[in-house]
Tab-separated table of C-alpha atoms and ligand atoms in Angstrom:
chain	number	residue	atom	x	y	z
A	85	MET	CA	129.758	147.825	77.070
A	86	ASN	CA	129.341	149.161	73.659
A	87	ARG	CA	125.592	149.837	73.372
A	88	ARG	CA	124.891	149.015	69.708
A	89	LEU	CA	122.607	145.828	69.198
A	90	GLY	CA	122.375	143.712	66.303
A	91	VAL	CA	119.167	141.639	66.656
A	92	LEU	CA	118.630	138.736	64.619
A	93	ILE	CA	115.192	137.220	63.555
A	94	SER	CA	113.702	134.678	61.869
A	95	GLY	CA	109.919	135.446	61.835
A	96	ARG	CA	107.287	137.354	63.678
A	97	GLY	CA	109.727	139.888	65.688
A	98	SER	CA	107.432	140.859	68.382
A	99	ASN	CA	110.301	140.835	70.687
A	100	LEU	CA	112.313	142.648	68.586
A	101	GLN	CA	109.701	145.340	68.440
A	102	ALA	CA	109.692	145.422	72.404
A	103	LEU	CA	113.433	146.197	72.062
A	104	ILE	CA	112.617	148.976	69.510
A	105	ASP	CA	109.850	150.159	71.637
A	106	ALA	CA	112.070	150.376	74.743
A	107	THR	CA	114.980	152.067	73.064
A	108	ARG	CA	112.543	154.562	71.306
A	109	ASP	CA	110.920	155.283	74.729
A	110	GLY	CA	114.144	155.734	76.587
A	111	LEU	CA	113.522	152.686	78.778
A	112	LEU	CA	116.621	151.072	77.368
A	113	ASP	CA	119.614	153.069	76.564
A	114	ALA	CA	120.664	151.515	73.322
A	115	THR	CA	120.801	151.850	69.442
A	116	ILE	CA	119.660	148.818	67.210
A	117	ALA	CA	122.355	149.288	64.566
A	118	VAL	CA	121.089	146.573	62.396
A	119	VAL	CA	118.342	143.521	62.291
A	120	ILE	CA	119.356	140.297	60.303
A	121	SER	CA	116.965	137.828	59.095
A	122	ASN	CA	117.705	134.661	57.721
A	123	ARG	CA	114.387	134.638	56.110
A	124	GLY	CA	113.120	137.259	53.549
A	125	ASP	CA	109.577	136.857	54.568
A	126	ALA	CA	110.320	137.581	58.379
A	127	ALA	CA	107.494	140.263	59.285
A	128	GLY	CA	110.012	141.647	61.805
A	129	LEU	CA	111.974	142.969	58.967
A	130	GLN	CA	109.084	145.381	58.146
A	131	ARG	CA	109.020	146.316	61.913
A	132	ALA	CA	112.538	147.377	61.774
A	133	GLN	CA	111.997	149.278	58.667
A	134	ARG	CA	109.226	151.178	59.896
A	135	ALA	CA	111.341	151.996	62.965
A	136	GLY	CA	114.110	153.328	60.496
A	137	ILE	CA	116.508	150.561	61.250
A	138	GLU	CA	118.857	148.984	58.731
A	139	THR	CA	117.753	145.326	57.706
A	140	LEU	CA	119.681	142.795	56.037
A	141	CYS	CA	118.234	139.328	54.853
A	142	LEU	CA	121.071	136.590	55.087
A	143	ASP	CA	119.690	133.335	53.571
A	144	HIS	CA	121.585	130.452	55.106
A	145	ARG	CA	120.363	128.590	51.985
A	146	ALA	CA	122.521	131.020	50.310
A	147	SER	CA	125.736	129.908	52.268
A	148	PRO	CA	127.668	126.742	51.399
A	149	SER	CA	128.056	125.583	54.716
A	150	ARG	CA	126.609	126.610	58.215
A	151	ASP	CA	129.981	128.111	59.155
A	152	ALA	CA	129.775	130.018	56.264
A	153	HIS	CA	126.475	131.811	57.067
A	154	ASP	CA	127.576	132.321	60.663
A	155	ARG	CA	130.734	134.023	59.481
A	156	ALA	CA	128.609	136.100	56.941
A	157	VAL	CA	126.478	137.240	59.840
A	158	ALA	CA	129.369	137.878	62.284
A	159	HIS	CA	130.912	140.260	59.578
A	160	GLU	CA	127.834	142.112	59.044
A	161	LEU	CA	127.084	142.608	62.963
A	162	ARG	CA	131.177	143.731	63.147
A	163	ALA	CA	130.940	145.969	59.995
A	164	ARG	CA	128.281	148.038	61.956
A	165	ASP	CA	130.275	147.725	65.301
A	166	VAL	CA	127.789	145.578	67.447
A	167	GLY	CA	128.635	145.092	70.701
A	168	LEU	CA	125.673	142.594	71.833
A	169	VAL	CA	123.812	140.373	69.629
A	170	CYS	CA	120.340	139.619	70.379
A	171	LEU	CA	118.558	136.657	69.229
A	172	ALA	CA	114.619	137.326	69.088
A	173	GLY	CA	113.085	134.190	67.596
A	174	TYR	CA	116.014	133.346	65.410
A	175	MET	CA	115.449	129.712	64.188
A	176	ARG	CA	119.046	128.934	63.751
A	177	LEU	CA	121.694	127.196	66.275
A	178	ILE	CA	124.630	129.727	66.639
A	179	GLY	CA	128.102	128.142	65.776
A	180	ALA	CA	131.523	128.771	66.523
A	181	PRO	CA	132.355	131.616	64.027
A	182	LEU	CA	129.876	133.694	65.435
A	183	LEU	CA	130.296	132.497	69.034
A	184	ASP	CA	133.788	133.435	68.833
A	185	ALA	CA	132.998	137.000	67.331
A	186	PHE	CA	130.823	137.811	70.111
A	187	PRO	CA	132.107	136.010	73.378
A	188	ASP	CA	129.559	136.481	76.232
A	189	ALA	CA	127.890	138.846	73.840
A	190	ILE	CA	124.965	136.890	72.445
A	191	LEU	CA	121.723	137.001	74.317
A	192	ASN	CA	118.465	134.742	73.498
A	193	ILE	CA	114.903	134.691	75.025
A	194	HIS	CA	113.280	131.413	75.499
A	195	PRO	CA	109.596	130.816	76.483
A	196	SER	CA	110.193	128.403	79.034
A	197	LEU	CA	111.953	128.125	82.528
A	198	LEU	CA	115.258	126.605	81.438
A	199	PRO	CA	116.435	123.996	81.754
A	200	ALA	CA	112.807	122.720	81.301
A	201	PHE	CA	111.637	122.713	77.817
A	202	PRO	CA	114.466	123.787	75.471
A	203	GLY	CA	113.847	123.892	71.780
A	204	VAL	CA	110.958	124.259	69.836
A	205	ASP	CA	107.364	124.399	71.178
A	206	ALA	CA	108.371	124.941	74.599
A	207	GLN	CA	105.038	126.420	75.969
A	208	ARG	CA	102.916	123.198	74.288
A	209	MET	CA	105.776	120.859	76.071
A	210	ALA	CA	105.057	122.792	79.752
A	211	LEU	CA	101.518	122.421	78.869
A	212	GLU	CA	101.498	118.884	77.955
A	213	HIS	CA	103.757	118.070	80.973
A	214	GLY	CA	101.433	119.483	83.111
A	215	VAL	CA	103.586	121.906	85.093
A	216	LYS	CA	101.921	124.512	87.197
A	217	VAL	CA	104.608	127.192	86.570
A	218	THR	CA	106.258	127.917	83.277
A	219	GLY	CA	107.629	131.456	82.144
A	220	VAL	CA	110.614	133.240	80.314
A	221	THR	CA	114.389	132.878	80.313
A	222	VAL	CA	116.925	135.183	78.858
A	223	HIS	CA	120.345	133.458	78.890
A	224	PHE	CA	123.777	133.846	77.283
A	225	VAL	CA	124.077	131.545	73.781
A	226	THR	CA	126.744	128.835	73.913
A	227	SER	CA	127.444	125.885	71.649
A	228	GLU	CA	124.554	124.088	73.370
A	229	LEU	CA	121.017	124.895	72.322
A	230	ASP	CA	119.103	126.915	74.921
A	231	ASN	CA	121.952	126.174	77.662
A	232	GLY	CA	123.890	129.271	78.464
A	233	PRO	CA	124.235	131.299	81.696
A	234	ILE	CA	120.912	132.643	82.723
A	235	VAL	CA	120.552	136.678	83.030
A	236	ILE	CA	116.863	136.577	83.880
A	237	GLN	CA	113.913	134.271	84.549
A	238	ARG	CA	110.302	135.100	85.005
A	239	ILE	CA	107.521	133.065	86.167
A	240	VAL	CA	104.017	132.670	84.284
A	241	GLN	CA	101.314	130.513	86.063
A	242	VAL	CA	99.642	127.739	83.820
A	243	MET	CA	95.803	127.849	84.233
A	244	ASP	CA	93.527	124.892	84.011
A	245	ASN	CA	91.915	125.908	81.038
A	246	ASP	CA	95.141	126.963	79.262
A	247	MET	CA	95.663	125.926	75.545
A	248	PRO	CA	99.110	126.065	74.077
A	249	ASP	CA	98.006	129.520	72.376
A	250	THR	CA	96.805	131.127	75.341
A	251	LEU	CA	99.766	130.000	77.449
A	252	ALA	CA	102.081	131.222	74.689
A	253	ALA	CA	100.256	134.638	74.442
A	254	ARG	CA	100.488	135.331	78.510
A	255	ILE	CA	104.347	134.189	78.257
A	256	LEU	CA	104.715	136.512	75.543
A	257	VAL	CA	103.590	139.495	77.581
A	258	GLU	CA	106.185	138.783	80.012
A	259	GLU	CA	108.968	137.998	77.429
A	260	HIS	CA	108.216	141.702	76.153
A	261	ARG	CA	109.035	143.312	79.410
A	262	VAL	CA	111.910	141.011	80.158
A	263	TYR	CA	114.047	141.237	77.456
A	264	PRO	CA	114.642	144.653	77.425
A	265	GLU	CA	115.223	144.702	81.210
A	266	ALA	CA	117.908	141.832	80.545
A	267	VAL	CA	119.540	143.806	77.484
A	268	ARG	CA	119.708	146.657	80.240
A	269	VAL	CA	121.449	144.666	83.058
A	270	VAL	CA	124.096	143.115	80.468
A	271	LEU	CA	124.565	146.476	78.689
A	272	ASP	CA	125.113	147.948	82.483
A	273	GLY	CA	127.981	145.629	82.920
A	274	ALA	CA	128.414	145.228	86.507
A	275	TRP	CA	128.105	141.188	86.508
A	276	ARG	CA	130.369	138.390	85.642
A	277	ILE	CA	130.059	134.886	84.715
A	278	GLU	CA	131.266	131.921	87.259
A	279	GLY	CA	130.985	128.545	85.586
A	280	ARG	CA	127.283	128.637	84.677
A	281	ARG	CA	126.256	131.347	86.766
A	282	PHE	CA	125.465	135.037	85.807
A	283	VAL	CA	126.195	137.048	88.987
A	284	ARG	CA	125.502	140.784	89.305
A	285	SER	CA	127.605	142.895	91.529
A	286	VAL	CA	126.075	143.717	94.793
A	287	ASN	CA	125.604	147.380	94.091
A	288	ALA	CA	124.260	146.859	90.471
A	289	ALA	CA	121.384	143.719	91.566
A	290	SER	CA	120.101	146.259	94.384
A	291	ALA	CA	119.868	148.888	91.740
B	464	GRF	C1	109.387	133.911	71.357
B	464	GRF	O1	108.624	133.123	72.030
B	464	GRF	C2	110.875	133.793	71.801
B	464	GRF	O2	110.816	133.430	73.036
B	464	GRF	C3	111.195	132.104	70.979
B	464	GRF	O3	110.764	132.581	69.855
B	464	GRF	C4	109.524	133.613	69.771
B	464	GRF	C5	109.765	134.284	69.009
B	464	GRF	O4	108.639	135.587	68.686
B	464	GRF	N1	112.658	132.270	70.943
B	464	GRF	P1	108.724	136.795	68.148
B	464	GRF	O5	109.374	136.356	66.662
B	464	GRF	O6	109.849	137.796	68.867
B	464	GRF	O7	107.360	137.177	68.008
Protein backbone atom coordinates (compact mmCIF):
# COMPACT_ATOMS: atom_id res chain seq x y z
CA MET A 1 0.00 0.00 0.00
CA ASN A 2 1.10 3.56 -0.69
CA ARG A 3 2.69 4.73 2.57
CA ARG A 4 1.90 8.40 2.20
CA LEU A 5 -0.52 9.54 4.91
CA GLY A 6 -2.90 12.48 4.96
CA VAL A 7 -4.04 13.41 8.47
CA LEU A 8 -7.25 15.38 9.00
CA ILE A 9 -7.69 17.30 12.24
CA SER A 10 -9.93 19.89 13.86
CA GLY A 11 -8.19 20.60 17.15
CA ARG A 12 -5.55 19.62 19.67
CA GLY A 13 -3.81 17.05 17.47
CA SER A 14 -2.35 14.75 20.12
CA ASN A 15 -3.09 11.70 17.98
CA LEU A 16 -1.46 13.47 15.06
CA GLN A 17 1.56 13.95 17.35
CA ALA A 18 1.59 10.21 18.11
CA LEU A 19 1.69 9.51 14.36
CA ILE A 20 4.44 12.10 13.84
CA ASP A 21 6.50 10.60 16.67
CA ALA A 22 6.01 7.04 15.44
CA THR A 23 7.17 7.91 11.92
CA ARG A 24 10.14 9.90 13.29
CA ASP A 25 11.15 7.09 15.66
CA GLY A 26 10.95 4.40 12.98
CA LEU A 27 8.00 2.63 14.63
CA LEU A 28 5.81 3.42 11.65
CA ASP A 29 7.21 3.15 8.14
CA ALA A 30 5.19 5.96 6.58
CA THR A 31 5.40 9.60 5.52
CA ILE A 32 2.88 12.19 6.62
CA ALA A 33 2.45 14.03 3.34
CA VAL A 34 0.01 16.67 4.56
CA VAL A 35 -2.08 17.68 7.57
CA ILE A 36 -5.41 19.30 6.75
CA SER A 37 -7.58 21.10 9.29
CA ASN A 38 -11.07 22.48 8.81
CA ARG A 39 -10.26 25.03 11.52
CA GLY A 40 -7.52 27.62 11.34
CA ASP A 41 -7.08 27.66 15.12
CA ALA A 42 -6.41 23.90 15.45
CA ALA A 43 -3.35 23.49 17.69
CA GLY A 44 -2.43 20.40 15.69
CA LEU A 45 -1.42 22.62 12.76
CA GLN A 46 1.49 23.93 14.82
CA ARG A 47 2.52 20.42 15.79
CA ALA A 48 2.74 19.54 12.09
CA GLN A 49 4.61 22.72 11.22
CA ARG A 50 7.12 22.07 13.99
CA ALA A 51 7.72 18.66 12.44
CA GLY A 52 8.21 20.21 9.00
CA ILE A 53 5.02 18.75 7.56
CA GLU A 54 2.94 20.66 5.05
CA THR A 55 -0.32 21.99 6.47
CA LEU A 56 -3.50 23.25 4.88
CA CYS A 57 -6.55 24.87 6.38
CA LEU A 58 -9.71 24.12 4.41
CA ASP A 59 -12.47 25.86 6.34
CA HIS A 60 -15.74 24.04 5.69
CA ARG A 61 -17.61 27.33 6.14
CA ALA A 62 -15.93 28.66 3.02
CA SER A 63 -17.36 25.84 0.87
CA PRO A 64 -20.81 26.17 -0.69
CA SER A 65 -21.82 22.65 0.43
CA ARG A 66 -20.66 19.62 2.40
CA ASP A 67 -19.89 17.77 -0.85
CA ALA A 68 -17.89 20.70 -2.18
CA HIS A 69 -15.78 20.74 0.97
CA ASP A 70 -15.19 16.99 0.80
CA ARG A 71 -14.26 17.30 -2.88
CA ALA A 72 -11.74 20.00 -2.01
CA VAL A 73 -10.20 17.83 0.73
CA ALA A 74 -10.05 14.81 -1.60
CA HIS A 75 -8.43 16.93 -4.29
CA GLU A 76 -5.66 18.14 -1.97
CA LEU A 77 -5.01 14.63 -0.66
CA ARG A 78 -4.80 13.17 -4.17
CA ALA A 79 -2.56 16.01 -5.33
CA ARG A 80 -0.05 14.81 -2.72
CA ASP A 81 -0.41 11.15 -3.68
CA VAL A 82 -1.85 10.18 -0.30
CA GLY A 83 -2.64 6.46 0.03
CA LEU A 84 -4.20 6.37 3.50
CA VAL A 85 -6.19 9.07 5.26
CA CYS A 86 -6.15 9.22 9.07
CA LEU A 87 -8.83 11.17 10.88
CA ALA A 88 -7.41 12.43 14.16
CA GLY A 89 -10.04 14.41 16.01
CA TYR A 90 -11.60 15.56 12.73
CA MET A 91 -15.04 16.81 13.74
CA ARG A 92 -16.78 16.35 10.39
CA LEU A 93 -18.86 13.57 8.89
CA ILE A 94 -17.15 12.20 5.79
CA GLY A 95 -19.33 12.33 2.68
CA ALA A 96 -19.39 10.42 -0.58
CA PRO A 97 -16.85 12.54 -2.51
CA LEU A 98 -14.14 11.74 0.02
CA LEU A 99 -15.22 8.14 0.70
CA ASP A 100 -15.30 7.39 -3.04
CA ALA A 101 -11.86 8.93 -3.55
CA PHE A 102 -10.35 6.72 -0.81
CA PRO A 103 -12.25 3.41 -0.70
CA ASP A 104 -11.25 1.36 2.37
CA ALA A 105 -8.48 3.89 2.93
CA ILE A 106 -9.81 6.25 5.61
CA LEU A 107 -9.21 5.43 9.29
CA ASN A 108 -10.65 7.03 12.41
CA ILE A 109 -9.84 6.72 16.10
CA HIS A 110 -12.65 6.81 18.63
CA PRO A 111 -12.40 6.87 22.45
CA SER A 112 -14.77 3.99 23.26
CA LEU A 113 -15.29 0.34 22.44
CA LEU A 114 -17.58 0.77 19.44
CA PRO A 115 -20.42 0.18 18.80
CA ALA A 116 -20.87 1.49 22.36
CA PHE A 117 -20.90 5.27 22.69
CA PRO A 118 -20.47 6.62 19.16
CA GLY A 119 -20.37 10.36 18.56
CA VAL A 120 -18.99 13.13 20.74
CA ASP A 121 -18.32 12.88 24.48
CA ALA A 122 -17.88 9.11 24.42
CA GLN A 123 -15.82 9.06 27.61
CA ARG A 124 -18.49 10.92 29.61
CA MET A 125 -21.22 8.69 28.20
CA ALA A 126 -19.31 5.56 29.19
CA LEU A 127 -18.82 6.88 32.71
CA GLU A 128 -22.45 7.92 33.08
CA HIS A 129 -23.66 4.58 31.75
CA GLY A 130 -21.64 2.83 34.43
CA VAL A 131 -19.65 0.47 32.22
CA LYS A 132 -16.66 -1.10 33.97
CA VAL A 133 -14.49 -1.19 30.86
CA THR A 134 -14.30 1.12 27.89
CA GLY A 135 -11.43 1.78 25.53
CA VAL A 136 -10.30 2.75 22.08
CA THR A 137 -11.37 1.73 18.60
CA VAL A 138 -9.57 2.32 15.31
CA HIS A 139 -11.92 1.64 12.43
CA PHE A 140 -12.43 2.29 8.75
CA VAL A 141 -14.68 5.21 7.97
CA THR A 142 -17.97 4.64 6.19
CA SER A 143 -20.93 6.90 5.53
CA GLU A 144 -22.32 6.07 8.99
CA LEU A 145 -20.79 7.80 12.01
CA ASP A 146 -18.28 5.64 13.93
CA ASN A 147 -19.57 2.49 12.27
CA GLY A 148 -17.01 1.01 9.85
CA PRO A 149 -14.99 -2.23 10.07
CA ILE A 150 -12.88 -2.35 13.23
CA VAL A 151 -9.10 -2.66 12.81
CA ILE A 152 -8.00 -2.70 16.49
CA GLN A 153 -9.66 -2.22 19.87
CA ARG A 154 -8.00 -1.80 23.26
CA ILE A 155 -9.59 -1.99 26.68
CA VAL A 156 -9.32 0.67 29.39
CA GLN A 157 -10.69 -0.03 32.89
CA VAL A 158 -13.13 2.45 34.40
CA MET A 159 -12.22 3.25 38.02
CA ASP A 160 -14.77 4.02 40.73
CA ASN A 161 -13.25 7.45 41.31
CA ASP A 162 -12.99 8.40 37.62
CA MET A 163 -14.24 11.73 36.37
CA PRO A 164 -14.74 12.30 32.63
CA ASP A 165 -11.36 14.00 32.38
CA THR A 166 -9.40 11.34 34.27
CA LEU A 167 -10.99 8.57 32.22
CA ALA A 168 -10.39 10.50 28.99
CA ALA A 169 -6.74 10.99 29.94
CA ARG A 170 -6.18 7.24 30.47
CA ILE A 171 -7.98 6.44 27.22
CA LEU A 172 -5.83 9.01 25.42
CA VAL A 173 -2.62 7.26 26.52
CA GLU A 174 -3.96 4.09 24.89
CA GLU A 175 -5.06 6.03 21.78
CA HIS A 176 -1.53 7.24 21.23
CA ARG A 177 -0.23 3.66 21.36
CA VAL A 178 -2.88 2.08 19.23
CA TYR A 179 -3.22 4.53 16.33
CA PRO A 180 0.31 4.10 14.98
CA GLU A 181 -0.06 0.35 15.44
CA ALA A 182 -3.33 0.25 13.51
CA VAL A 183 -1.88 2.37 10.70
CA ARG A 184 1.05 -0.03 10.49
CA VAL A 185 -1.27 -3.04 10.29
CA VAL A 186 -3.31 -1.44 7.51
CA LEU A 187 -0.24 -0.31 5.55
CA ASP A 188 1.28 -3.78 5.80
CA GLY A 189 -1.62 -4.84 3.67
CA ALA A 190 -2.21 -8.50 4.58
CA TRP A 191 -5.90 -8.09 5.34
CA ARG A 192 -9.32 -8.15 3.79
CA ILE A 193 -12.74 -6.91 4.69
CA GLU A 194 -15.49 -9.55 4.96
CA GLY A 195 -18.81 -7.86 5.50
CA ARG A 196 -18.24 -5.76 8.60
CA ARG A 197 -15.12 -7.67 9.62
CA PHE A 198 -11.51 -6.59 9.15
CA VAL A 199 -9.62 -9.88 8.91
CA ARG A 200 -5.84 -10.21 8.91
CA SER A 201 -4.10 -13.01 7.05
CA VAL A 202 -2.93 -15.80 9.36
CA ASN A 203 0.80 -15.00 9.00
CA ALA A 204 0.27 -11.27 9.44
CA ALA A 205 -1.90 -11.70 12.54
CA SER A 206 0.82 -13.65 14.36
CA ALA A 207 3.57 -11.17 13.37
C1 LIG B 1 -9.51 11.81 20.54
O1 LIG B 1 -10.06 11.41 21.77
C2 LIG B 1 -10.03 10.94 19.43
O2 LIG B 1 -10.25 9.61 19.81
C3 LIG B 1 -11.34 11.59 19.08
O3 LIG B 1 -11.09 12.97 19.19
C4 LIG B 1 -10.02 13.19 20.11
C5 LIG B 1 -8.98 13.96 19.38
O4 LIG B 1 -7.91 14.33 20.21
N1 LIG B 1 -11.79 11.20 17.76
P1 LIG B 1 -6.58 14.89 19.56
O5 LIG B 1 -6.97 16.09 18.71
O6 LIG B 1 -5.96 13.80 18.73
O7 LIG B 1 -5.71 15.27 20.71
